[in-house]
XYZ file of C-alpha atoms in Angstrom:
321
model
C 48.836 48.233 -3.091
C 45.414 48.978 -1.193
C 45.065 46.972 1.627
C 41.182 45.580 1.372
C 41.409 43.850 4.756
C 41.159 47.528 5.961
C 38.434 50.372 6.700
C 39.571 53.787 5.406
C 39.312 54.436 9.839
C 41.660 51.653 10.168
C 44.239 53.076 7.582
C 43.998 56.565 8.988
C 44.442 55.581 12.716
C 47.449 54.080 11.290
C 49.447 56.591 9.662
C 48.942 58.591 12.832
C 51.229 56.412 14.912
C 53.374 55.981 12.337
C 54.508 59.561 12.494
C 57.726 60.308 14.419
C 57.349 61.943 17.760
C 61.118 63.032 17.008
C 59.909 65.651 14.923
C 58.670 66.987 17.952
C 55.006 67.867 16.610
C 52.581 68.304 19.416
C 49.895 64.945 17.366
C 47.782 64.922 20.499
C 44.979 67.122 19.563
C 44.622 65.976 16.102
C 44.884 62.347 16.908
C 41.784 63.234 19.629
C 39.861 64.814 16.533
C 40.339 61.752 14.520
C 39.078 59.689 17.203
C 35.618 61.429 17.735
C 35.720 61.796 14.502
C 35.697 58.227 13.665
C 33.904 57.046 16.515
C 31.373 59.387 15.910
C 31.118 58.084 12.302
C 31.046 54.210 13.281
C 28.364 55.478 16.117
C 25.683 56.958 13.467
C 26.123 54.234 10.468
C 25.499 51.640 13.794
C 22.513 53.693 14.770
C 21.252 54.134 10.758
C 22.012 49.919 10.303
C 20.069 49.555 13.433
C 16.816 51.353 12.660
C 17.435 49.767 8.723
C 17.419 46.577 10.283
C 14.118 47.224 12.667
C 12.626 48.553 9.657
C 13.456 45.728 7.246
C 11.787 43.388 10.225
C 8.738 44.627 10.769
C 8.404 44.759 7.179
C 8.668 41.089 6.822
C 7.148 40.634 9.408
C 3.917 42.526 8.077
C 4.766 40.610 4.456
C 4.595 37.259 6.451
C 1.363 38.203 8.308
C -0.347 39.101 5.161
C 1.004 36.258 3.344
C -0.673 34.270 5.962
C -4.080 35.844 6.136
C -4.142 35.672 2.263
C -2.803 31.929 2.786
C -6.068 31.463 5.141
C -8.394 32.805 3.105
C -7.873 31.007 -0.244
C -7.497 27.972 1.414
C -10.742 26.886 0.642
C -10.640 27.945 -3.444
C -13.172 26.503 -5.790
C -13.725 26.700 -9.529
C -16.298 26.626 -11.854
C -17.361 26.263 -15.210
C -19.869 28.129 -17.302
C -22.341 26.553 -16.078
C -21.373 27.544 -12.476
C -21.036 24.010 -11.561
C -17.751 23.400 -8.965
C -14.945 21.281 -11.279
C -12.112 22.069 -8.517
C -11.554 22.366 -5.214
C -9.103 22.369 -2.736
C -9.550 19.433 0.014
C -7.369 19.082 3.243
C -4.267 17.086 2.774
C -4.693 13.658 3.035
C -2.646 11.996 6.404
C -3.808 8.140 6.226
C -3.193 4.909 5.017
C -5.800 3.114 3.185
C -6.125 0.295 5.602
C -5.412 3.264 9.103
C -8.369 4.784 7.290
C -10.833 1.745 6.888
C -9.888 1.012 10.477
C -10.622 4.756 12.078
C -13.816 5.026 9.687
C -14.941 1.579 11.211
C -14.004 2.169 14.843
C -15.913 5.540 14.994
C -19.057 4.035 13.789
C -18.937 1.112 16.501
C -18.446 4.098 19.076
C -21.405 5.661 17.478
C -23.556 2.323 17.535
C -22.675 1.723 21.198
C -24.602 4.981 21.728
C -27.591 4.099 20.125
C -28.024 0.518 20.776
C -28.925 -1.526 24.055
C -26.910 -4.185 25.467
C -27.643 -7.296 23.701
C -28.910 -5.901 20.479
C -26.942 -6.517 17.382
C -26.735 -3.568 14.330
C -25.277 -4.030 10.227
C -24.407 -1.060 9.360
C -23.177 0.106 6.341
C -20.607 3.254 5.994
C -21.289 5.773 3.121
C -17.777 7.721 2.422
C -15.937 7.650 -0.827
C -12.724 7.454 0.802
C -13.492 3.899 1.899
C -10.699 1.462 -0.576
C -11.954 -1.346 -2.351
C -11.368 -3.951 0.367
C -13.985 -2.847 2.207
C -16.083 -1.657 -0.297
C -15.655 -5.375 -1.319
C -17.705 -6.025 1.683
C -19.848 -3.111 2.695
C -21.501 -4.208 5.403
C -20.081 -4.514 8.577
C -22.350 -6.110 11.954
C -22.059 -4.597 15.316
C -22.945 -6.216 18.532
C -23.130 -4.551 21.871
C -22.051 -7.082 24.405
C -24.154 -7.226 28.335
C -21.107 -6.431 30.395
C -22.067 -9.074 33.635
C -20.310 -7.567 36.926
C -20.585 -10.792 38.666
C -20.742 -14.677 37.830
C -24.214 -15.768 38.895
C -25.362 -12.539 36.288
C -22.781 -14.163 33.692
C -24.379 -17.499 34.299
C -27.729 -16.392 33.725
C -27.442 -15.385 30.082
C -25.744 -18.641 29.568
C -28.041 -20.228 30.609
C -30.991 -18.320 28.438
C -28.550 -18.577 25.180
C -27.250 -21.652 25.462
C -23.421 -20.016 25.417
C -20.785 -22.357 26.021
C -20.530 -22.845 29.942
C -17.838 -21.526 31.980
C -17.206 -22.339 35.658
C -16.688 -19.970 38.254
C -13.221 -21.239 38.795
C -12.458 -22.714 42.284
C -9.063 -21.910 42.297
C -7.216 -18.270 41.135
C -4.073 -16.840 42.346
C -4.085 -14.369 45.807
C -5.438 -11.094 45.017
C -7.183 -11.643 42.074
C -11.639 -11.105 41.566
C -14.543 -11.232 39.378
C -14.438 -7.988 37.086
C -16.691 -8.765 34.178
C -18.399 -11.818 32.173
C -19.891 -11.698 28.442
C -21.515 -13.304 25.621
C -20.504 -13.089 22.038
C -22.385 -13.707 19.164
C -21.372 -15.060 15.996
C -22.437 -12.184 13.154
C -24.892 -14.069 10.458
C -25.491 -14.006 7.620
C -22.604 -14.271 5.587
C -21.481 -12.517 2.393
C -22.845 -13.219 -0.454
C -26.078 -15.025 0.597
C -29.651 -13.421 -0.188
C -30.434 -11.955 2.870
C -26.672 -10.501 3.094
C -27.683 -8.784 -0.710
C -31.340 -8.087 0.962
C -29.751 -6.433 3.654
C -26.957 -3.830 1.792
C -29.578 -2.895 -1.457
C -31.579 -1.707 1.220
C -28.685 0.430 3.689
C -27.424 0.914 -0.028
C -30.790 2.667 -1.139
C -30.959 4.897 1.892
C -27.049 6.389 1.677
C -28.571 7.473 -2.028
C -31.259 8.959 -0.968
C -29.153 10.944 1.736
C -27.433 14.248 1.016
C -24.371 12.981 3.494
C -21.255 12.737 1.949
C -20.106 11.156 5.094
C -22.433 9.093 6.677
C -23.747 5.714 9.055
C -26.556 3.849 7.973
C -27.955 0.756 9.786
C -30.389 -1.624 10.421
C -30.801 -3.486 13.861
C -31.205 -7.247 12.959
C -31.406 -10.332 15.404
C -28.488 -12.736 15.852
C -28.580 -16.667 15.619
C -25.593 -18.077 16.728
C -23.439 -17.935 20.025
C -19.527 -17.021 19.649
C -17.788 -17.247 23.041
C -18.401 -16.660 26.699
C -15.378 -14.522 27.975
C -14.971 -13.655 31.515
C -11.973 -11.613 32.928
C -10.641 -11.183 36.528
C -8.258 -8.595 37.983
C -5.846 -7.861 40.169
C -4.633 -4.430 39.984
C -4.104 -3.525 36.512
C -3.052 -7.117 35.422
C -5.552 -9.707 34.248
C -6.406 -13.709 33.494
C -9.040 -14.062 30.803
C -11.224 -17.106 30.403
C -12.715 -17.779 27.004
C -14.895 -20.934 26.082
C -15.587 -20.675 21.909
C -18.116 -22.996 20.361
C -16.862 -24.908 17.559
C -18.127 -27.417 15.022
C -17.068 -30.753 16.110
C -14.486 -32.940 14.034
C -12.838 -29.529 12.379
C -9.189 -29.712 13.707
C -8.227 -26.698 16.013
C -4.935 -24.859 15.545
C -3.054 -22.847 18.477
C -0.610 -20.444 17.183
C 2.732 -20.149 18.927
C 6.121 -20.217 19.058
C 6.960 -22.448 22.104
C 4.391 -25.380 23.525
C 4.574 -27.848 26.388
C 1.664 -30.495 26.982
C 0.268 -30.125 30.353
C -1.839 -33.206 31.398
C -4.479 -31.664 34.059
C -7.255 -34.618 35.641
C -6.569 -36.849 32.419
C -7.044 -34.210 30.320
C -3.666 -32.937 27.588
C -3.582 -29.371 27.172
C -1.154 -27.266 25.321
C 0.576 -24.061 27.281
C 1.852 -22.197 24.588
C 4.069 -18.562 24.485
C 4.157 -16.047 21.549
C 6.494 -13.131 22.231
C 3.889 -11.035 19.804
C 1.640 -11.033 22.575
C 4.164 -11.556 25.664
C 1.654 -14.046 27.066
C 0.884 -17.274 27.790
C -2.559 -19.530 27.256
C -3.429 -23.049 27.999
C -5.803 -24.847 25.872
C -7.666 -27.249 25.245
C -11.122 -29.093 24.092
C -14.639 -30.727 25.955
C -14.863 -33.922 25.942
C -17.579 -33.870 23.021
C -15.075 -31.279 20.950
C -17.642 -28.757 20.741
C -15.376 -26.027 23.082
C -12.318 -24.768 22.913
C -11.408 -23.801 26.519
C -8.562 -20.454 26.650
C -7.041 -19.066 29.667
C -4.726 -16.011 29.335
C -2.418 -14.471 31.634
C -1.037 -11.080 31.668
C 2.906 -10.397 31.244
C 2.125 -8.264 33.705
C 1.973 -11.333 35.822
C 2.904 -13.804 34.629
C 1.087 -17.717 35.806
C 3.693 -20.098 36.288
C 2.724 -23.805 34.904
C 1.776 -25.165 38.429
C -0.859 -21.823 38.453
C -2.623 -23.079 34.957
C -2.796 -26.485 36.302
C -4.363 -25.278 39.217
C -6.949 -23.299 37.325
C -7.674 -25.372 34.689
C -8.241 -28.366 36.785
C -11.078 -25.761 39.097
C -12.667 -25.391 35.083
C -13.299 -28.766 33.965
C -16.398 -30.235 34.433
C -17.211 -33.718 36.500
């Protein structure tokens, strides 16, 4: 029975040394011959599977590159109908989520706004792009204010002063190391949805993004503000930081702090809640003015962190006499 586990070179190597020196035959020679023979053999099928294989290579390799160029160019394909009007087309593949999609449309126009618009002037805008979901086509306009960043308190205290912002101390105590970085005013975006000048408003960005050839594109409308938000000042100390935030609120509406752990701190008479959320790994006091018409918020940084005597310290340099 053939032996397949075998090369015919294998085999014949083989039946060489089985051959009995006794019959004193001189094999030397022959079994030399054979070698070279085979060797030879196994040396120029190596060298032809060799330059088969470099040829097969470059081959695909040539296949791949033009499969590639051809790739490239027909990415872009379009087709047309009689007419010569485009009924297909290839678009890039699309990577987002409708909501990561809203939110990167949205944050690139606010980058764009804060380009064109001064400190302290507010922008609605409205964002022409058929990719935009129905949430926020829902509500089409967005508003856009661009803040005065204050570097120091009396600066802070002069706009608070012109606006009538809710006021904010300079606070007489704050732990070693820490300083003044920056002090602003929000503004509370009016009007609303749904009210005539809020319909006024988008027919007219509405009537512009028609009359535009932009598939993609900002239109807006600077427009005056009428009501204060918050005054929000921050200090620093390295790359850790306390925020201070005073919001105006309408008086006798009940406020809610969210949290997941509260104590009641009791600073000059005054109850406050210090409440932790591991969401945000910080901590804020709180509390309201005596008329109910701010909410006072300081923040620490998990960074580093305030212990409770700290807040009491702070919160008592805050409140007003």
């Amino acid at each position: 029975m053939r032996d397949y586990g075998q090369s015919d070179e294998d085999r014949m190597l083989r039946s060489l040394e089985l051959q009995s020196v006794e019959d004193e035959i001189d094999v030397t020679p022959a079994i030399m011959r054979q070698v070279r023979q085979i060797h030879q053999k196994k040396q120029g099928r190596g060298f032809r599977n060799r330059r088969k294989y470099f040829m097969m290579a470059s081959l695909s390799a040539i296949l791949i590159l033009s499969s590639m160029s051809v790739y490239a160019s027909q990415y872009f394909i379009q087709i047309k109908n009689k007419e010569g009007e485009i009924i297909l087309t290839t678009m890039k593949p699309w990577k987002y989520t409708e909501s990561e999609y809203n939110a990167k449309r949205e944050r690139e126009t606010e980058e764009e706004l804060s380009k064109r618009l001064k400190p302290g002037e507010q922008a609605v805008y409205y964002i022409k792009d058929r990719h935009m979901t129905s949430s926020a086509k829902k509500y089409p306009l967005n508003y856009f204010y661009k803040t005065i960043q204050h570097p120091n308190y009396n600066d802070l205290a002069k706009e608070i002063e012109e606006k009538g912002a809710p006021l904010l101390q300079e606070p007489e105590y704050v732990p070693s190391g820490y300083f003044f970085d920056r002090g602003q005013i929000q503004i509370r975006n009016e009007p609303v949805w749904g009210t005539p000048e809020y319909e006024s408003l988008l027919n007219e960005l509405k009537e512009q993004a028609a009359r535009s050839d932009e598939e993609q594109g900002l239109f807006y409308k600077r427009v005056s503000w009428s009501k204060i938000a918050s005054t929000v000042m921050e200090y620093r100390k390295d790359e850790s930081r306390i925020i201070f935030i005073a919001f105006a609120r309408e008086k006798g509406s009940k406020a809610g702090v969210p949290t997941e752990q509260a104590v009641k701190l009791t600073v000059n008479g005054k109850e406050m809640i210090l409440s932790s959320n591991s969401v945000s790994a910080n901590r804020k006091l709180t509390w309201l003015s005596d008329n109910e018409e701010v909410m006072y918020v300081i923040t620490d940084d998990p960074k580093d962190p305030l212990s409770n005597d700290d807040f009491a310290k702070i919160a008592a340099g805050l409140l007003q006499e």
